[in-house]
XYZ file of N, CA and C in Angstrom:
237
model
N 18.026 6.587 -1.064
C 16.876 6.143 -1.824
C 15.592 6.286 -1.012
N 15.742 6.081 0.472
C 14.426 6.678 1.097
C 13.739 7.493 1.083
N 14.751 8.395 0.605
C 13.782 9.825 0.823
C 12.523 9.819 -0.366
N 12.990 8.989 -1.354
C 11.734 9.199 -2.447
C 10.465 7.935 -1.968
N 10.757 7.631 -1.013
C 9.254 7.140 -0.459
C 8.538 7.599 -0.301
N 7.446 7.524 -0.130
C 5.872 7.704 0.719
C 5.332 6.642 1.256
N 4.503 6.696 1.984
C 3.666 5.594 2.286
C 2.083 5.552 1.516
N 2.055 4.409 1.572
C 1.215 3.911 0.596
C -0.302 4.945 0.770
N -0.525 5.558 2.164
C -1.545 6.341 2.473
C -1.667 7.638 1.939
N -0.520 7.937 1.697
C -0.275 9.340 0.969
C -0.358 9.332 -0.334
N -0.579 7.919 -0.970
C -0.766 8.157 -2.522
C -1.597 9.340 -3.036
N -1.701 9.308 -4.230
C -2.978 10.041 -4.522
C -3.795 9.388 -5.310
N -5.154 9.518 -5.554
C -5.907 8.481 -5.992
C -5.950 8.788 -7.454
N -5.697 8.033 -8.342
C -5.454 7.675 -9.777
C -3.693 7.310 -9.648
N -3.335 7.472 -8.640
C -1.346 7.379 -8.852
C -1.067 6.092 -8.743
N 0.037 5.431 -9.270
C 0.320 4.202 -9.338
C 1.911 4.140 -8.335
N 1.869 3.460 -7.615
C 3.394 3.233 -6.637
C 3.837 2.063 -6.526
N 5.045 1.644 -6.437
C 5.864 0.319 -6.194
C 6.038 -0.109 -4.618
N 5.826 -1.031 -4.226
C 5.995 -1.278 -2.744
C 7.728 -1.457 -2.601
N 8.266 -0.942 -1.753
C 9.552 -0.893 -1.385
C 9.857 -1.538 -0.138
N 8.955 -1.131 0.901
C 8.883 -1.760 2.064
C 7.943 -2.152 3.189
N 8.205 -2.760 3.549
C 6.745 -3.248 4.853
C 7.237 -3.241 6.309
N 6.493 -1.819 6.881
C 7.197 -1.633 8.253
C 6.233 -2.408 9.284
N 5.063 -3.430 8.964
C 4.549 -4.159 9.747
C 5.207 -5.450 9.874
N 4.408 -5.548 11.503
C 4.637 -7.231 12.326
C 3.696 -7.970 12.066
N 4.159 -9.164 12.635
C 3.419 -10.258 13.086
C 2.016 -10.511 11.955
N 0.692 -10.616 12.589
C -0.090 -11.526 11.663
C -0.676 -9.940 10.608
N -0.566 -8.733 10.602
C -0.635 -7.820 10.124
C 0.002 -7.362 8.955
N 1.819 -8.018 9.219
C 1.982 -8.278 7.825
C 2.056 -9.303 7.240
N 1.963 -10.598 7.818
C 1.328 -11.863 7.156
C 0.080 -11.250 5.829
N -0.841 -10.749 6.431
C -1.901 -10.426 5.917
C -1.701 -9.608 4.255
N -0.474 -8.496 4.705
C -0.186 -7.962 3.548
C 0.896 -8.994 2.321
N 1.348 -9.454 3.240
C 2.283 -10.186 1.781
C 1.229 -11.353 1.436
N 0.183 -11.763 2.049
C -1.153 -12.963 1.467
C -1.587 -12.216 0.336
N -1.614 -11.017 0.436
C -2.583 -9.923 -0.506
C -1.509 -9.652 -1.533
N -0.429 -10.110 -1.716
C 0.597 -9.899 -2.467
C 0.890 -8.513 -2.426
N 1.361 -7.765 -1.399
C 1.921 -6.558 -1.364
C 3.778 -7.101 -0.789
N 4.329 -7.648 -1.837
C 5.932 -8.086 -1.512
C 6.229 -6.710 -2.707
N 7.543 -6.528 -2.210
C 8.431 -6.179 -2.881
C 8.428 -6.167 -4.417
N 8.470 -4.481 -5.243
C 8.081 -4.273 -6.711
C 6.761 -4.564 -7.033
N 5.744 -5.172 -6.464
C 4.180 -5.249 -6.464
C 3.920 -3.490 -7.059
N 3.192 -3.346 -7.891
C 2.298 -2.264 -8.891
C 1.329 -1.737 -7.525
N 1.239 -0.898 -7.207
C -0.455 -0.598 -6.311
C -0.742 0.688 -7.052
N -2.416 0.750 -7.426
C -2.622 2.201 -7.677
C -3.931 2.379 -6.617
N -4.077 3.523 -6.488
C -5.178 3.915 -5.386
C -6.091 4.264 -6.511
N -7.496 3.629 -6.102
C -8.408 3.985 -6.934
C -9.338 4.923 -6.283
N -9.444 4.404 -4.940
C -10.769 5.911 -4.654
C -10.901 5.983 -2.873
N -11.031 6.296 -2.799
C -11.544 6.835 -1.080
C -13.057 6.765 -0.527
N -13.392 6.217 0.402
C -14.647 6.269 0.521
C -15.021 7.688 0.827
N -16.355 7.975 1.247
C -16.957 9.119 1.144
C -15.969 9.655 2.667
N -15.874 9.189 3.960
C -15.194 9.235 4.953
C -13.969 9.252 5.217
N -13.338 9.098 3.573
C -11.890 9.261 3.758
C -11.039 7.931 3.821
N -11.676 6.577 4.747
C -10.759 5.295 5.136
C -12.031 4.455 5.202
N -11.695 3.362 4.447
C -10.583 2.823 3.943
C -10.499 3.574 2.489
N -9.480 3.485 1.653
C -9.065 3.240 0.363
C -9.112 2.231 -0.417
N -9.856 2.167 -1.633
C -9.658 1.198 -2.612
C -8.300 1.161 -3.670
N -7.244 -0.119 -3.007
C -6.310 0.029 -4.232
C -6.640 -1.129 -5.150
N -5.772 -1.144 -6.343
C -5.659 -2.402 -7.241
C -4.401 -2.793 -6.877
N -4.348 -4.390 -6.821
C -3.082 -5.101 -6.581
C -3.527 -6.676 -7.122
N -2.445 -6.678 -8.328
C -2.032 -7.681 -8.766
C -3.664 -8.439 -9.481
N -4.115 -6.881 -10.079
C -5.691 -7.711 -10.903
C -6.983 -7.676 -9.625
N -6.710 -7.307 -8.524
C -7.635 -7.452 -7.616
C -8.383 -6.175 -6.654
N -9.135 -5.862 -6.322
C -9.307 -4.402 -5.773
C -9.437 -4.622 -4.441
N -8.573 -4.166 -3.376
C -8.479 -4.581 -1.735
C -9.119 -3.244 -1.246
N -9.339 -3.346 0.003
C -9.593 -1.886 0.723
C -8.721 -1.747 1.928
N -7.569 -1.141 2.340
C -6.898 -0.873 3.338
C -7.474 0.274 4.019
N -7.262 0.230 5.707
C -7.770 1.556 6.495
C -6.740 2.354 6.161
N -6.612 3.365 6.408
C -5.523 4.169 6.509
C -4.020 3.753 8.054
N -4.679 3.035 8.890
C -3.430 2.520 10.037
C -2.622 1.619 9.459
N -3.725 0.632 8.145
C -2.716 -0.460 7.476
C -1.626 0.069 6.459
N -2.498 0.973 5.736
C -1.534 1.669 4.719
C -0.643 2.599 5.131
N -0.152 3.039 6.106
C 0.643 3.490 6.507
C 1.714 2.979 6.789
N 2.020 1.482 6.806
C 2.734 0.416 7.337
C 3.554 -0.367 5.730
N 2.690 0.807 4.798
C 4.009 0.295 3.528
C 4.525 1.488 2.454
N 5.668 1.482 2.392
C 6.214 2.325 1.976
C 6.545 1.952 0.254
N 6.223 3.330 -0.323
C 5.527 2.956 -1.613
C 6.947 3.868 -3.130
N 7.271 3.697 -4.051
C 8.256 4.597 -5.186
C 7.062 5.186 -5.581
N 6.717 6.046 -6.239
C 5.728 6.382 -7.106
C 6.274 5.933 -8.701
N 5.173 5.429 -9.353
C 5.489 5.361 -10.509
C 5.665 6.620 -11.647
């Protein structure tokens, strides 16, 4: 079933993905499961700044901005 991962950085922006897993520690992924990125959580990437990082996703009704070092740290199904 891994192999149909990605990480959440590789989305593409308008794509919608399921969180599967969280390869972060300590207060880093505290941070992500506060933001409700647990397990089956919806994320879609909405846009990229002009520089590429951070990314604007939607999660759970809310619009976050991850750098690209954070989003790399969750592994995403595509919808």
């Amino acid at each position: 079933m891994e192999k149909n991962l990605i990480l959440l950085y590789n989305l593409p922006v308008g794509s919608c993905g399921r969180v599967k897993k969280l390869t972060a520690k300590g207060n880093i992924r505290r941070r992500m499961l506060d933001l409700g990125l647990i397990e089956e959580t919806q994320v879609e990437a909405l846009r990229k700044s002009p520089s590429g990082d951070p990314t604007a996703y939607q999660i759970r009704g809310a619009v976050i901005a991850l750098r690209s070092e954070e989003a790399s740290k969750i592994m995403v199904e595509m919808c």
